[in-house]
Amino acid sequence: MVSINDVRETVLAICNKNNYGYISPDDFNLYAKQAQLDIFNEYMNQYNYYINLENQHTSGSDLADLAEGVREEIEMFISSATLTYDATSTGIYSSFNAPDNWYHINVLTYTGGTSPAEIAKGSKLDITRLANSNLTAPTTTYPMYVMSEEASPNRPNGTVSVIPNDIQGTDVECVYMRYPVDPYWGYQNLLNGEPIFDPSSPDTQDFEISEEEESRLVDKILEKAGLSIREPEVYKAAQMNDNQQQ
Amino acid sequence: MAYLTGYQYYENGGFPPEDANWGSYQYVSLADIVNNFLLMYQGNHEIINNVNRYKILFHAKRAIQELNYDAFKEIKALELNVCDNLRFVLPPDYVNWVRISVYKNGVLFPLSENIQINGAEAYLQDNDCRILFDADGNILKPDSSTIDMQRITGAKKSIYLNSNSIYNGSEGYNDNGTWYFDFQIGARFGLNTETANANPTFRIDKKGGVINFSSGVAGELVILEYVSDGMEGGDDSLVTVNKLFEEYVYASIAHDILNSRFGIQEYIVNRYRKRRSALLKNAKIRISNINPSRLLMNLRGRDKLIK
């Protein structure tokens, strides 16, 4: 966790020269959310890059195991949930509501059989061929699912369509990667023209990514603030720092 | 799959059927095979990466099917009574036959496959041998062809030396103390060992899904020994592999995936092909149970005089 107040103070200290580069709390919260998402989205590319380094034998182990470091960061966002069955689903699929705030579904498990069965991901483009094949047709032993962003009143988070359709009820467990919670610098009303940080506000939310990313967070917020206040020096310096740290 | 306690093994934990787990330790389930393959042979640091589970499942099942055809030596047997229509409908999981026997007087009599056909389809014809059609242009067919009808009624002769042999009942003559049998063309010299069998015969109509017997089988118990493909009627949870072949199945899946992937170097494919082949040979030798004491028993008969 990175303290949002620490980041805001650092950003303002760099940016707010003679009250020229002041960033309002609402603007800061918007930049903070985007900065966290930028870093979060880079995790997967970084992980892939480090895995490739390992396969080329150019990455070490223990402290030099870069992939493991990124993996730990990613695993901070792994959650699990029981999916909610949509009783109105028809056809060859059983439809479930996707988990709240999901970024990537890692593992779906059918728990209604004699032993838990992993539900493998498939593509809607292939599912007809798969279902028509004797050897690969999805069964309760080897079930499959397809994802779609399609939302409905019963499936507001998106649709997980499981095949065969006799998998229903509360028998589907999901392990998934979620988006980080949006950071929020909660504050009290202005006092002498200056908002005061309120750590006890129910809206206050620190950054979820790890502390080692604090300086990158500052740089990314500065990039956006520099653009906002049309200050090329801030933007360029922040971008250069950010690139060096990647 | 977890290891079983003695109680689970012998009495299925008190649940029927009691024999559900007997002998199960010889086998590894398809679920274990697929799970282990995904864990051990597929991933970020393996040669095989980003492969869908259904592909692994497909190649695992194909390997198991191939093993069931011969290497497993797991012969299924089905006993059925053959009625007057002289027909034995093939079992639902039938792939190929191994042996067909009549069980009579407490003894199994293996039957020979007839080298000639014993049944045929027929078309209705008029007196000028022109084929007859219905109003829709379809060919009219009788219920049974003549050869089928004669086989069922026992009128069809056989080239085998059984009761329907064409020679059975033929008269000969005695000349100066020696019996002579002149048949339709020339005399008969020697014996055709291929057809020298007194038992009834059969022929399998694969597309029709039946075994057609010669007339001597009516009312008899017939035992069909056959091989299946091990798919257990489509119930994936029942599909198993003998543990002696477990490593071979992994190698086979890996080879089949690499062999069909674009951009895999030929030397890698060859490496996996050789590994698969070597493991299959090892497993076949193991399951053959060739051991010195068994060979010794056979060798002890080598000096026996043939009387």
Coordinates of C-alpha atoms in Angstrom, one line a residue:
Chain A
M1 CA 0.0 0.0 0.0
V2 CA 1.2 3.5 -0.8
S3 CA -0.1 6.4 1.3
I4 CA -2.2 8.6 -0.9
N5 CA -1.4 11.6 1.3
D6 CA 2.4 11.1 0.9
V7 CA 2.0 11.0 -2.9
R8 CA -0.2 14.1 -3.0
E9 CA 2.2 16.0 -0.8
T10 CA 5.2 15.0 -3.0
V11 CA 3.4 15.9 -6.2
L12 CA 2.4 19.3 -4.9
A13 CA 5.9 19.9 -3.5
I14 CA 7.3 19.3 -7.0
C15 CA 4.6 20.9 -9.0
N16 CA 3.2 23.7 -7.0
K17 CA 5.7 26.4 -7.4
N18 CA 4.5 29.8 -6.2
N19 CA 1.0 28.4 -6.3
Y20 CA 1.3 28.1 -10.1
G21 CA 1.0 24.4 -10.3
Y22 CA -1.7 23.7 -7.8
I23 CA -3.7 20.6 -8.3
S24 CA -7.2 20.4 -6.8
P25 CA -8.2 17.3 -4.8
D26 CA -10.6 16.2 -7.5
D27 CA -8.1 16.5 -10.3
F28 CA -5.5 14.7 -8.1
N29 CA -7.9 11.8 -7.5
L30 CA -8.5 11.5 -11.3
Y31 CA -4.8 11.5 -12.0
A32 CA -4.1 9.1 -9.1
K33 CA -6.6 6.6 -10.5
Q34 CA -5.1 6.7 -14.0
A35 CA -1.6 6.5 -12.7
Q36 CA -2.4 3.4 -10.6
L37 CA -4.1 1.8 -13.6
D38 CA -1.1 2.6 -15.8
I39 CA 1.2 0.7 -13.5
F40 CA -1.2 -2.1 -12.9
N41 CA -1.6 -2.7 -16.6
E42 CA 2.1 -2.8 -17.0
Y43 CA 2.5 -5.7 -14.6
M44 CA 1.3 -8.3 -17.2
N45 CA 3.8 -7.0 -19.9
Q46 CA 6.6 -6.9 -17.3
Y47 CA 5.8 -10.4 -16.2
N48 CA 5.8 -11.7 -19.8
Y49 CA 9.1 -9.9 -20.5
Y50 CA 10.8 -11.4 -17.4
I51 CA 9.5 -14.9 -18.2
N52 CA 11.1 -14.5 -21.7
L53 CA 14.3 -13.4 -20.0
E54 CA 14.2 -16.5 -17.8
N55 CA 13.6 -18.8 -20.8
Q56 CA 16.7 -17.2 -22.4
H57 CA 18.6 -17.9 -19.2
T58 CA 19.3 -14.2 -18.7
S59 CA 17.5 -13.8 -15.4
G60 CA 18.7 -15.1 -12.1
S61 CA 17.0 -16.7 -9.1
D62 CA 16.3 -15.6 -5.5
L63 CA 16.6 -11.8 -5.3
A64 CA 17.4 -11.7 -9.0
D65 CA 14.2 -13.5 -9.9
L66 CA 12.4 -10.6 -11.5
A67 CA 9.4 -12.5 -12.7
E68 CA 8.7 -13.7 -9.2
G69 CA 8.7 -10.1 -8.0
V70 CA 6.1 -9.1 -10.5
R71 CA 4.2 -12.2 -9.9
E72 CA 3.9 -11.3 -6.2
E73 CA 2.6 -7.9 -7.2
I74 CA 0.0 -9.5 -9.4
E75 CA -1.1 -12.0 -6.8
M76 CA -2.0 -9.1 -4.5
F77 CA -5.0 -8.6 -6.8
I78 CA -6.1 -12.2 -6.9
S79 CA -9.5 -12.7 -5.4
S80 CA -12.1 -15.5 -5.3
A81 CA -15.9 -15.6 -5.4
T82 CA -18.8 -17.9 -5.9
L83 CA -20.5 -16.9 -9.1
T84 CA -24.2 -16.1 -9.1
Y85 CA -26.3 -18.2 -11.4
D86 CA -28.7 -16.5 -13.7
A87 CA -31.9 -18.7 -13.6
T88 CA -33.2 -17.1 -16.8
S89 CA -30.4 -18.5 -18.9
T90 CA -31.4 -20.7 -21.9
G91 CA -29.8 -22.7 -24.6
I92 CA -26.6 -24.8 -24.3
Y93 CA -25.0 -22.4 -21.7
S94 CA -25.6 -21.8 -18.1
S95 CA -25.0 -18.1 -17.5
F96 CA -23.4 -16.6 -14.4
N97 CA -22.8 -13.1 -13.4
A98 CA -19.1 -12.3 -13.6
P99 CA -17.4 -11.3 -10.4
D100 CA -17.4 -7.6 -9.3
N101 CA -14.5 -5.5 -10.7
W102 CA -12.9 -8.4 -12.5
Y103 CA -9.9 -7.8 -14.7
H104 CA -9.0 -11.4 -15.7
I105 CA -10.6 -14.7 -14.9
N106 CA -7.9 -17.1 -13.8
V107 CA -9.6 -20.3 -12.8
L108 CA -13.2 -21.4 -12.7
T109 CA -14.0 -24.6 -10.8
Y110 CA -17.1 -26.7 -10.8
T111 CA -17.6 -27.9 -7.3
G112 CA -20.8 -29.9 -7.8
G113 CA -19.2 -33.2 -8.9
T114 CA -17.5 -35.9 -6.9
S115 CA -14.3 -34.0 -7.1
P116 CA -13.7 -30.3 -8.2
A117 CA -13.3 -29.9 -11.9
E118 CA -11.6 -27.0 -13.6
I119 CA -13.8 -25.2 -16.1
A120 CA -11.5 -24.4 -19.0
K121 CA -11.8 -21.3 -21.0
G122 CA -13.0 -21.6 -24.6
S123 CA -13.9 -19.3 -27.5
K124 CA -17.4 -18.8 -28.7
L125 CA -15.9 -19.3 -32.2
D126 CA -14.8 -22.9 -31.4
I127 CA -17.6 -24.0 -29.0
T128 CA -19.8 -25.5 -31.7
R129 CA -17.0 -27.6 -33.1
L130 CA -16.0 -28.7 -29.6
A131 CA -19.5 -29.6 -28.6
N132 CA -19.9 -31.7 -31.8
S133 CA -16.7 -33.7 -31.1
N134 CA -17.1 -36.9 -29.2
L135 CA -13.7 -36.6 -27.7
T136 CA -13.8 -32.9 -26.7
A137 CA -17.4 -32.1 -26.0
P138 CA -17.6 -30.3 -22.6
T139 CA -18.9 -32.6 -19.8
T140 CA -19.3 -32.1 -16.1
T141 CA -15.8 -33.7 -15.8
Y142 CA -14.3 -31.4 -18.4
P143 CA -16.6 -28.3 -18.5
M144 CA -15.8 -25.1 -20.4
Y145 CA -16.8 -21.5 -20.3
V146 CA -16.8 -18.5 -22.6
M147 CA -16.6 -14.9 -21.4
S148 CA -18.5 -11.9 -22.7
E149 CA -18.8 -8.3 -21.6
E150 CA -22.5 -8.6 -22.4
A151 CA -24.4 -7.4 -19.3
S152 CA -28.0 -7.8 -18.4
P153 CA -30.1 -7.0 -15.2
N154 CA -29.2 -10.4 -13.8
R155 CA -25.5 -10.2 -15.0
P156 CA -24.4 -6.6 -14.5
N157 CA -20.7 -7.4 -14.3
G158 CA -20.6 -9.4 -17.6
T159 CA -21.5 -12.9 -18.5
V160 CA -19.7 -16.2 -17.8
S161 CA -21.3 -18.8 -19.9
V162 CA -20.7 -22.4 -18.8
I163 CA -21.2 -25.5 -20.8
P164 CA -22.8 -28.1 -20.2
N165 CA -25.8 -26.3 -19.0
D166 CA -26.5 -28.7 -16.1
I167 CA -23.9 -26.8 -14.1
Q168 CA -26.1 -24.4 -12.2
G169 CA -26.7 -22.9 -8.7
T170 CA -23.8 -22.1 -6.5
D171 CA -21.5 -24.7 -7.9
V172 CA -19.1 -22.4 -9.7
E173 CA -16.1 -20.9 -7.8
C174 CA -14.0 -18.3 -9.5
V175 CA -10.4 -17.2 -8.9
Y176 CA -9.9 -14.0 -10.7
M177 CA -7.7 -10.9 -10.9
R178 CA -9.5 -7.8 -10.0
Y179 CA -8.8 -4.2 -10.8
P180 CA -7.2 -2.2 -8.0
V181 CA -9.6 -0.1 -5.9
D182 CA -9.6 3.5 -7.0
P183 CA -7.4 5.7 -4.8
Y184 CA -9.1 8.7 -3.2
W185 CA -7.7 11.6 -1.3
G186 CA -10.5 12.3 1.2
Y187 CA -10.5 15.8 2.6
Q188 CA -12.4 18.1 4.9
N189 CA -13.9 21.4 3.9
L190 CA -11.5 24.1 3.0
L191 CA -9.8 25.8 5.9
N192 CA -8.3 29.1 5.0
G193 CA -8.4 28.1 1.3
E194 CA -6.6 24.8 1.8
P195 CA -8.3 21.4 1.9
I196 CA -7.2 19.2 4.8
F197 CA -6.5 15.5 4.4
D198 CA -9.0 13.4 6.3
P199 CA -7.6 9.9 6.8
S200 CA -10.7 8.8 8.7
S201 CA -13.1 9.7 5.8
P202 CA -14.8 6.5 4.6
D203 CA -13.9 7.6 1.0
T204 CA -10.2 7.8 1.7
Q205 CA -8.4 5.0 -0.1
D206 CA -4.6 4.5 -0.4
F207 CA -3.0 3.2 -3.5
E208 CA -3.2 -0.7 -3.5
I209 CA 0.0 -1.2 -5.5
S210 CA 3.2 -1.9 -3.5
E211 CA 5.4 0.8 -1.9
E212 CA 8.2 0.3 -4.3
E213 CA 6.0 1.9 -6.9
E214 CA 5.6 5.2 -5.0
S215 CA 8.1 7.1 -7.1
R216 CA 6.6 5.9 -10.3
L217 CA 3.2 6.9 -9.1
V218 CA 4.5 10.4 -8.4
D219 CA 6.1 10.6 -11.8
K220 CA 3.0 9.4 -13.6
I221 CA 0.8 11.9 -11.7
L222 CA 3.2 14.6 -12.5
E223 CA 3.1 13.7 -16.2
K224 CA -0.7 14.2 -16.2
A225 CA -0.5 17.3 -14.1
G226 CA 2.2 18.7 -16.3
L227 CA -0.1 18.2 -19.3
S228 CA -3.0 19.7 -17.5
I229 CA -1.2 22.9 -16.5
R230 CA 0.5 23.0 -19.9
E231 CA 4.0 22.9 -18.3
P232 CA 6.3 21.0 -20.6
E233 CA 9.2 20.9 -18.2
V234 CA 7.2 19.0 -15.6
Y235 CA 5.8 16.6 -18.2
K236 CA 9.2 15.9 -19.8
A237 CA 11.0 15.4 -16.5
A238 CA 8.3 13.1 -15.1
Q239 CA 8.2 11.1 -18.3
M240 CA 12.0 10.7 -18.3
N241 CA 12.0 9.5 -14.7
D242 CA 9.2 7.1 -15.4
N243 CA 11.0 5.6 -18.5
Q244 CA 14.2 5.2 -16.5
Q245 CA 12.4 3.3 -13.8
Q246 CA 10.7 0.8 -16.1
Chain B
M1 CA -6.8 -39.0 -7.2
A2 CA -6.2 -39.6 -3.5
Y3 CA -4.9 -42.9 -2.2
L4 CA -7.6 -45.3 -0.8
T5 CA -7.7 -46.7 2.6
G6 CA -8.1 -50.5 3.0
Y7 CA -11.7 -50.1 3.9
Q8 CA -12.4 -47.9 0.8
Y9 CA -10.6 -50.4 -1.4
Y10 CA -12.2 -53.6 -0.2
E11 CA -15.7 -52.4 0.6
N12 CA -16.0 -49.1 -1.1
G13 CA -16.4 -47.3 2.2
G14 CA -19.5 -49.3 2.9
F15 CA -21.4 -48.1 -0.2
P16 CA -22.6 -50.3 -3.0
P17 CA -21.2 -51.6 -5.2
E18 CA -18.6 -53.2 -3.0
D19 CA -16.2 -54.0 -5.8
A20 CA -16.0 -50.5 -7.2
N21 CA -12.4 -50.0 -6.3
W22 CA -11.0 -53.5 -6.7
G23 CA -7.9 -53.5 -8.8
S24 CA -8.1 -49.7 -9.2
Y25 CA -4.5 -49.2 -8.2
Q26 CA -3.4 -50.6 -11.5
Y27 CA -4.9 -47.6 -13.3
V28 CA -4.5 -43.9 -13.4
S29 CA -7.5 -41.8 -14.4
L30 CA -7.8 -39.6 -17.5
A31 CA -8.5 -36.7 -15.1
D32 CA -5.1 -37.3 -13.4
I33 CA -3.4 -37.6 -16.8
V34 CA -4.7 -34.3 -18.0
N35 CA -4.1 -32.5 -14.7
N36 CA -0.6 -33.8 -14.4
F37 CA 0.2 -32.9 -18.0
L38 CA -1.0 -29.3 -17.5
L39 CA 1.1 -29.1 -14.3
M40 CA 4.3 -30.7 -15.5
Y41 CA 4.6 -30.4 -19.2
Q42 CA 2.9 -27.2 -20.1
G43 CA 3.7 -23.7 -18.9
N44 CA 5.8 -20.6 -19.2
H45 CA 9.1 -22.5 -18.8
E46 CA 8.2 -25.6 -20.9
I47 CA 8.4 -26.3 -24.6
I48 CA 4.7 -26.6 -24.7
N49 CA 2.9 -23.4 -23.7
N50 CA -0.4 -21.8 -24.3
V51 CA -2.2 -25.0 -25.2
N52 CA -5.9 -25.3 -24.6
R53 CA -7.0 -28.0 -22.3
Y54 CA -9.3 -29.5 -24.9
K55 CA -6.4 -30.2 -27.1
I56 CA -4.6 -32.0 -24.3
L57 CA -7.8 -33.9 -23.6
F58 CA -8.1 -34.9 -27.3
H59 CA -4.6 -36.2 -27.6
A60 CA -4.8 -38.0 -24.3
K61 CA -8.0 -39.8 -25.4
R62 CA -6.5 -40.6 -28.8
A63 CA -3.4 -42.1 -27.1
I64 CA -5.7 -44.2 -24.8
Q65 CA -7.8 -45.3 -27.8
E66 CA -4.7 -46.5 -29.7
L67 CA -3.4 -48.3 -26.6
N68 CA -6.8 -50.1 -26.2
Y69 CA -6.6 -51.5 -29.7
D70 CA -3.7 -53.7 -29.0
A71 CA -1.0 -52.8 -26.4
F72 CA -3.3 -52.9 -23.4
K73 CA -4.3 -56.5 -24.1
E74 CA -7.6 -55.7 -22.3
I75 CA -10.0 -58.1 -23.9
K76 CA -13.7 -57.7 -23.2
A77 CA -16.0 -60.7 -23.4
L78 CA -19.7 -60.9 -24.0
E79 CA -21.9 -64.0 -23.9
L80 CA -25.2 -64.0 -25.8
N81 CA -27.6 -66.6 -26.9
V82 CA -27.9 -66.8 -30.7
C83 CA -31.5 -67.4 -31.9
D84 CA -32.9 -68.8 -35.1
N85 CA -31.9 -65.7 -37.1
L86 CA -28.3 -66.7 -36.5
R87 CA -27.4 -63.1 -35.7
F88 CA -25.2 -61.7 -32.8
V89 CA -25.6 -57.9 -32.5
L90 CA -22.2 -56.3 -31.8
P91 CA -21.9 -54.7 -28.3
P92 CA -22.1 -50.9 -28.2
D93 CA -18.4 -50.4 -27.4
Y94 CA -17.2 -52.9 -30.0
V95 CA -14.2 -51.9 -32.2
N96 CA -12.7 -55.1 -33.3
W97 CA -13.0 -58.8 -32.6
V98 CA -10.4 -61.1 -31.1
R99 CA -12.1 -64.5 -30.9
I100 CA -15.6 -65.9 -31.2
S101 CA -16.4 -69.2 -29.6
V102 CA -19.4 -71.4 -29.0
Y103 CA -19.8 -72.5 -25.4
K104 CA -21.2 -76.0 -25.6
N105 CA -21.2 -78.9 -23.1
G106 CA -18.9 -76.9 -20.8
V107 CA -16.3 -76.4 -23.5
L108 CA -15.3 -73.4 -25.6
F109 CA -15.2 -74.1 -29.3
P110 CA -13.4 -71.3 -31.2
L111 CA -15.1 -70.6 -34.5
S112 CA -13.4 -69.8 -37.8
E113 CA -14.2 -66.7 -39.8
N114 CA -15.7 -67.8 -43.1
I115 CA -13.4 -66.8 -45.9
Q116 CA -16.5 -66.5 -48.1
I117 CA -19.4 -64.1 -47.7
N118 CA -22.4 -65.6 -46.1
G119 CA -24.9 -62.9 -46.7
A120 CA -25.8 -60.3 -49.3
E121 CA -28.3 -57.6 -50.1
A122 CA -30.8 -58.3 -52.9
Y123 CA -32.9 -56.3 -55.4
L124 CA -36.2 -57.4 -56.7
Q125 CA -36.1 -58.2 -60.4
D126 CA -38.7 -59.1 -63.0
N127 CA -38.5 -62.1 -65.4
D128 CA -36.2 -60.2 -67.7
C129 CA -33.9 -59.5 -64.8
R130 CA -34.7 -55.9 -64.8
I131 CA -34.6 -54.2 -61.4
L132 CA -37.9 -53.1 -60.0
F133 CA -38.5 -49.6 -58.5
D134 CA -41.3 -48.0 -56.5
A135 CA -43.2 -44.9 -57.5
D136 CA -40.5 -42.7 -55.9
G137 CA -37.7 -44.3 -58.0
N138 CA -36.3 -46.3 -55.1
I139 CA -35.1 -49.8 -55.7
L140 CA -37.4 -52.5 -54.3
K141 CA -35.7 -55.0 -52.0
P142 CA -36.8 -58.4 -50.5
D143 CA -36.7 -59.0 -46.8
S144 CA -33.8 -61.4 -47.2
S145 CA -31.6 -62.4 -50.0
T146 CA -31.5 -66.0 -51.2
I147 CA -28.1 -66.7 -49.6
D148 CA -29.3 -65.2 -46.3
M149 CA -32.4 -67.2 -46.3
Q150 CA -30.6 -70.4 -47.2
R151 CA -28.0 -69.8 -44.5
I152 CA -30.7 -69.3 -41.9
T153 CA -32.7 -72.3 -43.0
G154 CA -29.7 -74.5 -43.2
A155 CA -29.9 -75.1 -47.0
K156 CA -26.7 -73.2 -47.7
K157 CA -23.7 -75.5 -48.3
S158 CA -20.4 -74.8 -46.8
I159 CA -16.8 -75.3 -48.0
Y160 CA -15.9 -76.1 -44.4
L161 CA -15.9 -79.7 -43.2
N162 CA -18.9 -79.3 -41.0
S163 CA -22.4 -80.8 -41.3
N164 CA -23.2 -78.4 -44.2
S165 CA -20.1 -79.4 -46.2
I166 CA -20.7 -79.9 -49.8
Y167 CA -19.0 -83.3 -49.5
N168 CA -21.1 -84.4 -46.5
G169 CA -23.3 -87.2 -47.6
S170 CA -21.7 -87.6 -51.1
E171 CA -21.5 -91.2 -52.1
G172 CA -18.3 -92.9 -53.0
Y173 CA -17.5 -96.3 -54.5
N174 CA -15.3 -99.2 -53.5
D175 CA -13.0 -100.6 -56.1
N176 CA -11.1 -103.7 -55.1
G177 CA -11.1 -102.7 -51.4
T178 CA -10.3 -99.0 -51.9
W179 CA -12.8 -96.2 -51.4
Y180 CA -12.9 -93.5 -54.1
F181 CA -14.8 -90.2 -53.9
D182 CA -15.2 -88.4 -57.1
F183 CA -16.6 -84.9 -56.8
Q184 CA -17.9 -82.3 -59.2
I185 CA -14.6 -81.6 -60.8
G186 CA -11.7 -84.0 -60.6
A187 CA -10.7 -86.0 -57.5
R188 CA -9.9 -84.6 -54.1
F189 CA -6.3 -84.8 -53.0
G190 CA -5.2 -83.9 -49.6
L191 CA -6.9 -81.5 -47.3
N192 CA -7.4 -77.8 -47.3
T193 CA -6.4 -77.0 -43.8
E194 CA -7.9 -73.5 -44.0
T195 CA -11.4 -74.9 -44.2
A196 CA -10.8 -78.2 -42.3
N197 CA -12.9 -77.3 -39.3
A198 CA -16.0 -79.0 -38.2
N199 CA -17.3 -76.1 -36.1
P200 CA -19.8 -73.6 -37.5
T201 CA -18.4 -70.4 -39.1
F202 CA -19.2 -66.7 -38.9
R203 CA -18.7 -63.6 -40.8
I204 CA -19.0 -60.0 -39.4
D205 CA -21.1 -57.5 -41.2
K206 CA -19.3 -54.4 -39.8
K207 CA -21.6 -51.8 -41.3
G208 CA -24.6 -53.8 -40.3
G209 CA -23.2 -54.2 -36.8
V210 CA -23.9 -57.9 -36.6
I211 CA -22.1 -61.3 -36.7
N212 CA -23.8 -63.7 -39.1
F213 CA -23.3 -67.4 -38.3
S214 CA -23.7 -70.5 -40.2
S215 CA -26.7 -72.7 -39.4
G216 CA -25.1 -74.8 -36.6
V217 CA -25.1 -72.0 -34.1
A218 CA -28.9 -71.6 -33.7
G219 CA -29.8 -71.9 -30.0
E220 CA -26.2 -71.9 -28.8
L221 CA -24.3 -69.7 -26.4
V222 CA -21.7 -67.6 -28.2
I223 CA -18.9 -65.7 -26.5
L224 CA -17.4 -62.8 -28.3
E225 CA -14.0 -61.6 -27.2
Y226 CA -13.4 -58.1 -28.5
V227 CA -11.5 -54.9 -28.0
S228 CA -13.0 -51.5 -27.3
D229 CA -11.4 -48.0 -27.4
G230 CA -11.5 -47.4 -23.6
M231 CA -13.8 -44.4 -23.8
E232 CA -16.4 -46.0 -21.5
G233 CA -19.4 -44.9 -23.4
G234 CA -18.4 -41.2 -23.2
D235 CA -18.2 -41.1 -19.4
D236 CA -14.8 -39.3 -19.0
S237 CA -14.7 -40.0 -15.3
L238 CA -14.4 -43.7 -16.0
V239 CA -11.6 -43.5 -18.5
T240 CA -8.4 -45.0 -17.1
V241 CA -4.9 -46.0 -18.3
N242 CA -2.8 -48.8 -16.9
K243 CA 0.1 -47.2 -14.9
L244 CA 2.6 -49.1 -17.0
F245 CA 1.5 -46.8 -19.9
E246 CA 1.2 -43.5 -18.0
E247 CA 4.5 -42.0 -19.0
Y248 CA 3.8 -43.1 -22.6
V249 CA 0.6 -41.2 -22.6
Y250 CA 2.4 -38.0 -21.5
A251 CA 5.0 -38.5 -24.2
S252 CA 2.3 -39.1 -26.8
I253 CA 0.4 -36.0 -25.9
A254 CA 3.5 -33.9 -26.0
H255 CA 4.6 -35.3 -29.3
D256 CA 1.2 -34.9 -30.9
I257 CA 1.0 -31.3 -29.8
L258 CA 4.5 -30.4 -30.9
N259 CA 4.1 -32.3 -34.1
S260 CA 1.1 -30.3 -35.2
R261 CA 2.4 -26.9 -34.0
F262 CA 3.9 -24.4 -36.4
G263 CA 7.5 -23.3 -35.9
I264 CA 8.7 -26.2 -33.7
Q265 CA 12.1 -27.3 -34.8
E266 CA 12.3 -30.8 -36.4
Y267 CA 14.9 -32.0 -33.9
I268 CA 12.5 -31.3 -31.0
V269 CA 9.7 -33.2 -32.7
N270 CA 12.1 -36.1 -33.4
R271 CA 13.3 -36.1 -29.8
Y272 CA 9.7 -36.5 -28.6
R273 CA 8.9 -39.0 -31.3
K274 CA 11.8 -41.2 -30.2
R275 CA 10.8 -40.8 -26.5
R276 CA 7.3 -41.8 -27.3
S277 CA 8.4 -44.8 -29.3
A278 CA 10.8 -46.0 -26.6
L279 CA 8.3 -45.7 -23.8
L280 CA 5.7 -47.6 -25.8
K281 CA 8.2 -50.5 -26.3
N282 CA 9.1 -50.5 -22.6
A283 CA 5.5 -50.5 -21.6
K284 CA 4.6 -53.4 -24.0
I285 CA 7.5 -55.5 -22.6
R286 CA 6.4 -54.8 -19.1
I287 CA 2.8 -55.7 -19.7
S288 CA 3.7 -58.9 -21.5
N289 CA 5.0 -60.2 -18.2
I290 CA 7.9 -62.0 -19.8
N291 CA 10.0 -63.3 -17.0
P292 CA 12.6 -66.1 -16.6
S293 CA 10.3 -68.5 -14.7
R294 CA 7.6 -68.2 -17.4
L295 CA 10.1 -68.9 -20.2
L296 CA 11.5 -71.8 -18.2
M297 CA 8.1 -73.4 -18.1
N298 CA 7.9 -73.2 -21.9
L299 CA 11.4 -74.4 -22.5
R300 CA 10.9 -77.5 -20.4
G301 CA 8.6 -78.8 -23.1
R302 CA 11.2 -78.4 -25.8
D303 CA 12.5 -82.0 -25.7
K304 CA 9.1 -83.6 -25.6
L305 CA 8.8 -86.2 -28.4
I306 CA 5.9 -85.6 -30.8
K307 CA 4.1 -88.9 -31.0

